[in-house]
Coordinates of C-alpha atoms and ligand atoms in Angstrom, one line a residue:
M120 CA -9.0 -11.2 -7.9
M121 CA -11.3 -12.6 -5.1
L122 CA -11.3 -9.2 -3.5
Y123 CA -12.4 -7.4 -6.7
F124 CA -15.2 -9.9 -6.9
A125 CA -16.2 -9.2 -3.2
V126 CA -16.3 -5.5 -4.0
F127 CA -18.5 -6.2 -7.0
L128 CA -20.8 -8.4 -4.9
S129 CA -21.2 -5.7 -2.3
T130 CA -22.5 -3.3 -4.9
L131 CA -25.1 -5.8 -6.3
P132 CA -28.0 -4.7 -4.0
F133 CA -27.7 -1.2 -5.3
L134 CA -27.0 -2.3 -8.9
F135 CA -30.3 -4.2 -8.6
L136 CA -32.0 -0.8 -8.6
F137 CA -31.2 -0.4 -12.3
T138 CA -33.8 -3.1 -12.9
Q139 CA -36.5 -1.0 -11.1
F140 CA -36.6 2.2 -13.1
K141 CA -40.3 2.0 -13.8
L142 CA -40.9 2.1 -10.0
L143 CA -38.3 4.8 -9.5
G144 CA -39.4 7.5 -11.8
E145 CA -37.3 9.9 -13.7
F146 CA -34.0 8.5 -15.0
S147 CA -31.5 11.1 -14.1
A148 CA -32.9 11.4 -10.5
A149 CA -32.9 7.6 -10.1
F150 CA -29.4 7.3 -11.6
A151 CA -28.2 10.1 -9.3
N152 CA -29.4 8.2 -6.2
I153 CA -27.9 4.9 -7.3
A154 CA -24.6 6.6 -8.1
G155 CA -24.6 8.1 -4.6
L156 CA -25.3 4.7 -3.0
L157 CA -22.6 3.0 -5.1
G158 CA -20.2 5.8 -4.2
V159 CA -20.8 5.1 -0.5
V160 CA -20.1 1.4 -0.9
L161 CA -16.8 2.1 -2.7
M162 CA -15.8 4.6 -0.2
L163 CA -16.4 2.2 2.6
W164 CA -14.2 -0.4 0.8
Q165 CA -11.5 2.2 0.5
L166 CA -11.6 2.8 4.2
I167 CA -11.5 -0.9 4.9
L168 CA -8.6 -1.4 2.6
G169 CA -6.8 1.7 3.6
N170 CA -6.6 0.6 7.2
R171 CA -3.9 -2.0 7.3
F172 CA -4.9 -3.4 10.6
V173 CA -8.2 -4.4 9.1
S174 CA -7.0 -5.2 5.6
R175 CA -4.3 -7.6 6.8
R176 CA -7.0 -9.8 8.0
I177 CA -8.1 -10.1 4.4
S178 CA -4.7 -10.4 2.8
R179 CA -1.0 -9.9 3.7
D180 CA -0.4 -8.6 0.2
Y181 CA -0.3 -5.0 1.4
L182 CA 0.8 -3.6 -1.9
A183 CA -1.9 -5.4 -3.9
I184 CA -4.5 -4.1 -1.3
L185 CA -3.1 -0.5 -1.8
K186 CA -3.5 -0.9 -5.5
L187 CA -7.2 -1.8 -5.1
H188 CA -7.6 1.1 -2.7
V189 CA -6.3 3.5 -5.3
F190 CA -8.4 1.8 -8.1
L191 CA -11.5 2.3 -6.0
G192 CA -10.5 5.9 -5.4
V193 CA -10.5 6.5 -9.1
Y194 CA -13.8 4.8 -9.9
G195 CA -15.5 5.9 -6.7
F196 CA -14.8 9.4 -7.7
F197 CA -16.9 8.9 -10.8
F198 CA -19.9 7.8 -8.8
V199 CA -19.5 10.4 -6.0
M200 CA -19.3 13.3 -8.6
T201 CA -22.1 11.9 -10.7
H202 CA -24.5 12.0 -7.8
P203 CA -24.7 15.7 -7.1
F204 CA -24.4 16.7 -10.8
L205 CA -27.4 14.5 -11.8
E206 CA -29.3 15.7 -8.7
M207 CA -28.8 19.3 -9.9
L208 CA -30.1 18.5 -13.3
A209 CA -33.0 16.4 -12.0
Y210 CA -34.2 19.3 -9.8
G211 CA -33.6 21.9 -12.5
E212 CA -31.1 23.7 -10.3
K213 CA -28.2 25.9 -11.4
I214 CA -24.5 25.4 -10.5
T215 CA -25.0 27.5 -7.4
F216 CA -26.8 24.4 -6.1
F217 CA -23.4 23.1 -5.0
F218 CA -22.5 26.2 -3.0
I219 CA -25.6 27.8 -1.6
P220 CA -27.5 25.8 0.9
N221 CA -31.3 26.1 1.2
F222 CA -32.4 26.2 4.8
A223 CA -36.0 27.1 3.9
T224 CA -37.2 23.5 3.2
E225 CA -36.8 20.2 5.1
F226 CA -35.3 18.7 2.0
G227 CA -32.8 21.5 1.7
K228 CA -31.7 20.9 5.3
H229 CA -31.0 17.2 4.6
L230 CA -28.9 18.2 1.6
I231 CA -26.5 20.0 3.9
L232 CA -25.0 16.8 5.2
G233 CA -24.4 15.7 1.6
R234 CA -22.8 19.0 0.8
M235 CA -20.4 18.7 3.7
A236 CA -19.4 15.2 2.6
F237 CA -19.0 16.5 -0.9
Y238 CA -16.7 19.5 0.0
L239 CA -14.5 17.2 2.2
Y240 CA -14.4 14.6 -0.5
L241 CA -13.3 17.2 -3.1
L242 CA -10.5 18.4 -0.7
L243 CA -9.3 14.8 -0.2
W244 CA -9.5 14.0 -3.9
V245 CA -7.6 17.1 -5.0
T246 CA -4.8 16.5 -2.4
S247 CA -4.5 12.8 -3.4
A248 CA -5.0 12.9 -7.1
L249 CA -3.8 16.4 -8.3
V250 CA -1.3 17.9 -5.8
R251 CA 0.0 14.8 -4.1
N252 CA 3.6 15.6 -5.0
K253 CA 3.3 19.2 -3.7
I254 CA 2.4 18.4 -0.1
S255 CA 4.3 16.5 2.5
R256 CA 3.6 12.8 3.0
R257 CA 2.5 13.5 6.6
V258 CA -0.1 16.2 5.6
W259 CA -1.3 13.9 2.9
L260 CA -1.7 11.0 5.4
W261 CA -3.6 13.3 7.9
L262 CA -5.9 14.4 5.1
H263 CA -6.8 10.8 4.5
Y264 CA -8.5 10.8 7.9
L265 CA -11.1 13.0 6.3
S266 CA -12.5 9.7 4.9
Y267 CA -14.1 9.1 8.2
P268 CA -16.2 12.4 8.4
I269 CA -16.9 12.0 4.7
L270 CA -18.5 8.6 5.1
F271 CA -20.2 9.7 8.3
F272 CA -21.9 12.6 6.6
S273 CA -22.7 10.5 3.5
F274 CA -24.4 7.8 5.6
L275 CA -26.4 10.3 7.5
H276 CA -27.3 12.2 4.3
A277 CA -28.6 9.0 2.5
A278 CA -30.4 7.7 5.6
S279 CA -32.2 11.1 6.3
I280 CA -33.3 11.6 2.7
G281 CA -34.3 7.9 2.4
T282 CA -35.7 7.7 -1.2
F283 CA -34.9 4.2 -2.4
L284 CA -34.1 3.0 1.0
N285 CA -37.6 3.7 2.1
T286 CA -39.1 2.0 -1.0
F287 CA -37.1 -1.3 -0.6
V288 CA -37.0 -2.5 3.0
L289 CA -34.3 -5.1 2.3
L290 CA -32.1 -2.4 0.8
K291 CA -32.6 -0.3 4.0
V292 CA -31.5 -3.3 6.1
Y293 CA -28.4 -3.7 3.9
F294 CA -27.7 0.0 4.2
F295 CA -27.8 -0.2 8.0
I296 CA -25.5 -3.2 7.9
L297 CA -23.0 -1.1 6.0
M298 CA -23.4 1.7 8.5
G299 CA -22.7 -0.9 11.3
V300 CA -19.5 -1.9 9.5
F301 CA -18.5 1.7 9.3
G302 CA -19.2 2.1 13.1
I303 CA -17.0 -0.9 13.9
L304 CA -14.2 0.6 11.7
V305 CA -14.4 3.8 13.6
L306 CA -14.1 2.1 16.9
Y307 CA -11.2 0.0 15.6
R308 CA -9.4 3.1 14.3
L309 CA -9.9 4.8 17.7
S310 CA -8.5 1.7 19.5
Q311 CA -5.3 2.0 17.4
L312 CA -4.6 5.3 19.1
F313 CA -3.7 3.1 22.0
D314 CA -1.4 0.9 19.9
V315 CA -3.8 -2.1 19.6
G316 CA -2.4 -4.4 16.9
K317 CA 1.2 -3.2 17.4
F318 CA 3.7 -5.3 19.3
P319 CA 6.4 -4.0 21.6
Y320 CA 10.0 -5.0 20.8
V321 CA 13.2 -3.9 22.4
L322 CA 16.3 -2.8 20.4
S323 CA 18.9 -5.4 21.3
T324 CA 21.7 -4.7 18.9
K325 CA 22.6 -1.9 16.5
K326 CA 25.6 -1.6 14.2
I327 CA 26.7 0.2 11.1
S328 CA 26.7 -2.3 8.2
A329 CA 27.5 -0.2 5.1
A330 CA 27.8 3.5 4.3
G331 CA 24.8 5.2 5.8
V332 CA 23.1 1.9 6.6
T333 CA 22.4 0.7 10.2
S334 CA 21.3 -2.8 11.1
Y335 CA 18.9 -3.1 14.0
T336 CA 18.0 -6.3 15.8
F337 CA 14.7 -6.1 17.8
S338 CA 13.7 -8.8 20.3
P339 CA 10.1 -9.4 21.3
L340 CA 9.0 -8.2 24.7
A341 CA 5.8 -10.2 24.7
T342 CA 4.3 -11.7 21.5
S343 CA 6.9 -13.0 19.0
L344 CA 5.6 -12.2 15.5
K345 CA 6.1 -14.9 12.9
T346 CA 7.4 -13.8 9.6
Q347 CA 8.3 -15.3 6.2
V348 CA 11.1 -14.6 3.9
G349 CA 10.7 -11.2 2.1
Q350 CA 8.0 -9.8 4.4
F351 CA 8.1 -6.3 5.9
F352 CA 6.9 -4.7 9.1
F353 CA 6.0 -1.1 10.1
I354 CA 8.3 0.2 12.7
K355 CA 7.0 2.9 15.2
P356 CA 9.8 4.2 17.4
S357 CA 7.5 5.6 20.1
I358 CA 3.8 5.8 21.0
F359 CA 3.1 9.0 19.1
A360 CA 5.6 8.6 16.3
A361 CA 4.8 7.8 12.7
S362 CA 5.5 4.3 11.4
H363 CA 7.4 3.4 8.2
P364 CA 7.8 0.0 6.4
F365 CA 11.0 -2.0 6.5
T366 CA 11.8 -5.5 5.2
V367 CA 13.0 -8.1 7.6
M368 CA 16.6 -8.8 6.6
S369 CA 16.9 -11.9 8.8
F370 CA 15.0 -13.6 11.5
D371 CA 15.7 -16.1 14.2
E372 CA 12.9 -18.6 14.6
N373 CA 13.9 -19.6 18.1
S374 CA 14.3 -16.2 19.8
G375 CA 11.9 -14.3 17.6
D376 CA 14.6 -11.6 16.9
L377 CA 14.0 -9.6 13.7
T378 CA 16.9 -7.8 12.0
F379 CA 16.4 -4.8 9.6
S380 CA 19.0 -2.9 7.7
I381 CA 17.9 0.6 7.2
K382 CA 19.4 3.4 5.1
A383 CA 19.2 6.9 6.6
I384 CA 17.7 9.0 3.8
G385 CA 15.2 11.4 5.5
N386 CA 13.5 12.5 8.6
F387 CA 12.3 9.2 9.9
T388 CA 15.3 7.1 9.1
N389 CA 17.7 9.7 10.5
K390 CA 15.7 9.9 13.8
L391 CA 15.6 6.1 14.0
E392 CA 19.4 6.2 14.2
S393 CA 19.2 7.9 17.5
I394 CA 17.3 5.2 19.3
A395 CA 19.4 3.5 21.9
V396 CA 19.9 -0.2 22.7
G397 CA 17.3 -1.1 25.3
Q398 CA 14.6 1.2 23.9
T399 CA 11.2 -0.1 23.1
V400 CA 9.6 0.3 19.7
F401 CA 6.3 -1.0 18.2
L402 CA 6.1 -3.3 15.2
D403 CA 3.2 -4.3 13.2
G404 CA 3.1 -6.9 10.5
P405 CA 4.2 -9.0 8.8
Y406 CA 3.0 -7.8 5.4
G407 CA 3.9 -8.7 1.8
V408 CA 4.3 -11.7 -0.3
F409 CA 7.5 -10.7 -2.2
T410 CA 9.9 -13.6 -3.3
K411 CA 7.2 -16.3 -2.6
E412 CA 7.9 -17.6 -6.1
G413 CA 11.6 -17.7 -5.4
Q414 CA 11.4 -19.8 -2.2
N415 CA 12.5 -23.0 -4.0
H416 CA 15.6 -24.2 -5.9
E417 CA 14.4 -23.3 -9.4
P418 CA 16.5 -20.8 -11.4
K419 CA 16.2 -17.3 -10.2
V420 CA 17.8 -14.0 -11.0
I421 CA 17.9 -11.3 -8.3
L422 CA 18.4 -7.6 -9.3
A423 CA 18.9 -5.5 -6.2
G424 CA 19.7 -1.8 -6.0
G425 CA 21.4 -0.4 -2.9
I426 CA 19.3 -1.0 0.2
G427 CA 16.8 -3.0 -2.0
I428 CA 18.9 -6.1 -1.1
T429 CA 17.1 -6.6 2.2
P430 CA 14.3 -8.9 0.9
F431 CA 16.9 -11.2 -0.6
V432 CA 19.2 -11.8 2.3
E433 CA 17.1 -14.5 4.0
L434 CA 16.0 -15.8 0.6
I435 CA 19.7 -16.5 -0.3
N436 CA 20.4 -17.9 3.2
R437 CA 17.7 -20.4 2.8
F438 CA 17.4 -21.0 -1.0
G439 CA 20.5 -19.6 -2.5
D440 CA 22.3 -22.2 -4.7
V441 CA 23.9 -22.8 -8.1
N442 CA 20.5 -21.8 -9.6
T443 CA 20.6 -18.3 -8.0
K444 CA 22.2 -15.4 -9.7
L445 CA 22.5 -12.1 -7.8
F446 CA 23.3 -8.8 -9.5
Y447 CA 23.8 -6.2 -6.8
S448 CA 24.1 -2.6 -8.0
N449 CA 25.6 0.1 -5.8
R450 CA 27.3 3.5 -6.3
R451 CA 30.5 2.6 -4.4
L452 CA 32.1 -0.5 -2.8
E453 CA 31.4 1.0 0.7
D454 CA 27.7 1.0 0.0
I455 CA 27.5 -2.8 -0.5
L456 CA 25.8 -4.7 2.3
L457 CA 27.0 -8.2 3.3
R458 CA 29.5 -8.4 0.4
E459 CA 31.7 -11.1 2.0
Q460 CA 28.6 -13.2 2.9
F461 CA 27.2 -13.2 -0.6
K462 CA 30.6 -14.0 -2.1
A463 CA 30.9 -17.0 0.3
Q464 CA 27.3 -18.2 -0.4
L465 CA 27.1 -17.7 -4.2
G466 CA 30.7 -17.5 -5.5
A467 CA 30.8 -16.6 -9.1
N468 CA 27.0 -16.3 -9.1
Y469 CA 27.3 -13.1 -7.2
I470 CA 28.0 -10.1 -9.4
D471 CA 28.8 -6.6 -8.0
V472 CA 27.9 -3.7 -10.3
I473 CA 29.5 -0.4 -9.3
S474 CA 28.5 2.8 -11.0
E475 CA 30.4 5.7 -9.4
E476 CA 33.8 4.4 -8.4
K477 CA 36.7 3.0 -10.4
V478 CA 37.5 -0.3 -8.8
E479 CA 40.8 -2.0 -9.4
N480 CA 41.9 -5.5 -8.4
E481 CA 38.3 -6.6 -7.6
P482 CA 36.0 -8.6 -9.9
V483 CA 33.2 -6.0 -10.3
V484 CA 31.2 -4.9 -13.3
A485 CA 31.6 -1.1 -13.9
G486 CA 28.5 0.9 -14.6
R487 CA 24.9 -0.3 -14.3
I488 CA 23.0 -3.5 -14.9
T489 CA 22.3 -3.5 -18.6
K490 CA 21.1 -6.0 -21.2
D491 CA 24.7 -6.9 -22.0
V492 CA 25.7 -7.4 -18.4
L493 CA 22.8 -9.8 -17.9
L494 CA 23.5 -11.6 -21.2
S495 CA 27.2 -12.1 -20.5
N496 CA 26.6 -13.4 -17.0
L497 CA 23.5 -15.6 -17.3
P498 CA 23.3 -19.1 -18.7
E499 CA 21.4 -19.0 -22.0
D500 CA 18.3 -20.8 -20.7
F501 CA 17.9 -18.5 -17.7
I502 CA 16.3 -15.8 -19.8
N503 CA 13.4 -18.1 -20.7
K504 CA 13.4 -20.2 -17.6
A505 CA 14.3 -18.2 -14.5
N506 CA 12.1 -16.0 -12.3
F507 CA 13.4 -12.4 -12.0
F508 CA 13.1 -10.5 -8.7
I509 CA 13.7 -6.7 -8.6
C510 CA 13.9 -4.4 -5.6
G511 CA 15.2 -0.9 -5.1
S512 CA 14.4 2.7 -5.6
P513 CA 11.7 3.7 -8.2
S514 CA 14.3 4.7 -10.7
F515 CA 16.2 1.4 -10.3
M516 CA 13.0 -0.5 -10.8
G517 CA 12.1 1.5 -13.9
G518 CA 15.6 0.8 -15.3
M519 CA 15.4 -2.9 -14.6
M520 CA 12.0 -3.3 -16.1
T521 CA 13.3 -1.7 -19.3
V522 CA 16.3 -4.0 -19.4
L523 CA 14.1 -7.1 -18.9
K524 CA 11.7 -5.9 -21.6
K525 CA 14.6 -5.6 -24.0
L526 CA 15.6 -9.1 -23.2
G527 CA 12.1 -10.3 -23.8
V528 CA 11.6 -11.8 -20.3
N529 CA 8.0 -12.8 -19.9
K530 CA 6.2 -10.4 -17.5
K531 CA 4.7 -13.3 -15.6
R532 CA 8.2 -14.2 -14.4
I533 CA 9.1 -10.8 -13.1
F534 CA 8.4 -10.0 -9.5
T535 CA 9.0 -6.6 -8.0
E536 CA 8.9 -4.7 -4.7
E537 CA 9.5 -0.9 -4.8
F538 CA 10.8 0.8 -1.7
S539 CA 8.2 3.6 -1.8
L540 CA 4.5 3.7 -1.3
Ligands
FAD115 C1 7.6 -2.5 1.4 C2 8.8 -1.6 1.7 C3 9.9 -2.2 2.3 C4 11.0 -1.3 2.7 N1 12.1 -1.9 3.2 C5 13.2 -1.1 3.5 C6 14.4 -1.6 4.1 O1 14.5 -2.8 4.4 N2 15.4 -0.8 4.4 C7 15.3 0.5 4.1 O2 16.3 1.3 4.4 N3 14.2 1.1 3.5 C8 13.2 0.3 3.2 N4 12.0 0.9 2.7 C9 12.0 2.3 2.4 C10 11.7 3.1 3.7 O3 10.4 2.8 4.1 C11 11.8 4.6 3.4 O4 13.1 4.8 2.9 C12 11.6 5.4 4.6 O5 10.2 5.2 5.0 C13 11.9 6.8 4.3 O6 11.4 7.6 5.3 P1 12.2 9.0 5.7 O7 11.3 9.9 6.5 O8 13.5 8.7 6.4 O9 12.6 9.6 4.3 P2 11.8 10.6 3.4 O10 12.8 11.6 2.8 O11 10.6 11.2 4.1 O12 11.3 9.7 2.3 C14 12.1 9.3 1.2 C15 11.2 8.4 0.3 O13 10.8 7.2 1.0 C16 9.5 6.9 0.7 N5 8.7 7.0 2.0 C17 8.6 8.0 2.9 N6 7.7 7.7 3.9 C18 7.3 6.5 3.6 C19 6.4 5.6 4.2 N7 5.7 5.9 5.4 N8 6.1 4.4 3.7 C20 6.7 4.1 2.5 N9 7.6 4.8 1.9 C21 7.9 6.0 2.4 C22 9.0 7.9 -0.3 O14 9.1 7.4 -1.5 C23 9.9 9.1 -0.1 O15 10.1 9.8 -1.3 C24 10.9 0.0 2.4 C25 9.8 0.6 1.8 C26 8.7 -0.3 1.5 C27 7.5 0.3 0.8

């Protein structure tokens, strides 16, 4: 909430212009300029929040930060698009104004920077908002780097045209401060090419822990990163590789060792399997605040699907007791991670739910986690009293939310972490 307020505060100097219309002349031209300036501020925030090395200094709640990043993308789009359309109307231009540059006048030349920012912005918006599912994640991420030239051209465009910035000196000073922030961000981004902010760890042990799941323990080579229950790190297997997020399954406070259990489902996770013990990887984190509300001995219900169990392993180690109920959903018995450990820790409070295998001689629930499964395994007061934690694939999360809604569980007591961004 504080962050939303900070974003609002940063737009105030430009919102103040709405009180100065008498001075500013024609409404549509004035509105166009204010919209453009607001668009720049929102884009700058998007850049700040989209860079996790910067945003983690503001908050470790990476998923909430991403939510705000997307929110600003949606509303920033309104301001960015309003700007050229209203300019077109104000100058009595036709739609060709967007596509045909005018090199004949000085003003026309200044507009070229704005046009370049606009075209790149459109490309970024179309690929993020409209065809996101049709392009690979890698291409989509690379396209996000367009935000830097977009802001660069936008700043130059606004500074070279001037308008309100020339009328109000303080506004100009503020605008140059924003440009300075952008400059620092660019330098910071460049420094990350050299792995600043990522920490070297060595793979010390690696073992198969369930079907298709490998557990990796990494030991710090230099700095030992501190983490809390339920947090995740980005793992980067080599200098030029991509980095993906994984939850710390357990950590050793003395040695600084971090253990992750990772299911091989695609390119990155399959390649990760080929790294050898002794190899160096880079970690950055920790991020996330998931299970914070469960780090106590109050009643809690854990609903985990497949590899979505990882955020709960250390939670159960430290806080699992008679008030903890774990429903662990898997396709087959061989998919279950740490079954014996959970049985020993939670006894009858651990419930296996198996959907694709007929299991005999084992106390498992067949099928999926449904309203009836929860009702018949939870003490009556848990529905109104316990906190509910859900983690798994998007379809598992959707299913569990529907079940909890049917049970009438208050939304404020439901905490989720989805294993996709
Ligand atoms: C906060 C968080 C914690 C996670 N913890 C674990 C864990 O402890 N163990 C585990 O096995 N998996 C975990 N995941 C999921 C893991 O990050 C993805 O399975 C993995 O990145 C898939 O990459 P891939 O190239 O192998 O598969 P792909 O086939 O490329 O991707 C499969 C799916 O994984 C998701 N994904 C792909 N790339 C990324 C990325 N860079 N960031 C986030 N999601 C991505 C997408 O939804 C995609 O559809 C976690 C994800 C998140 C967001």
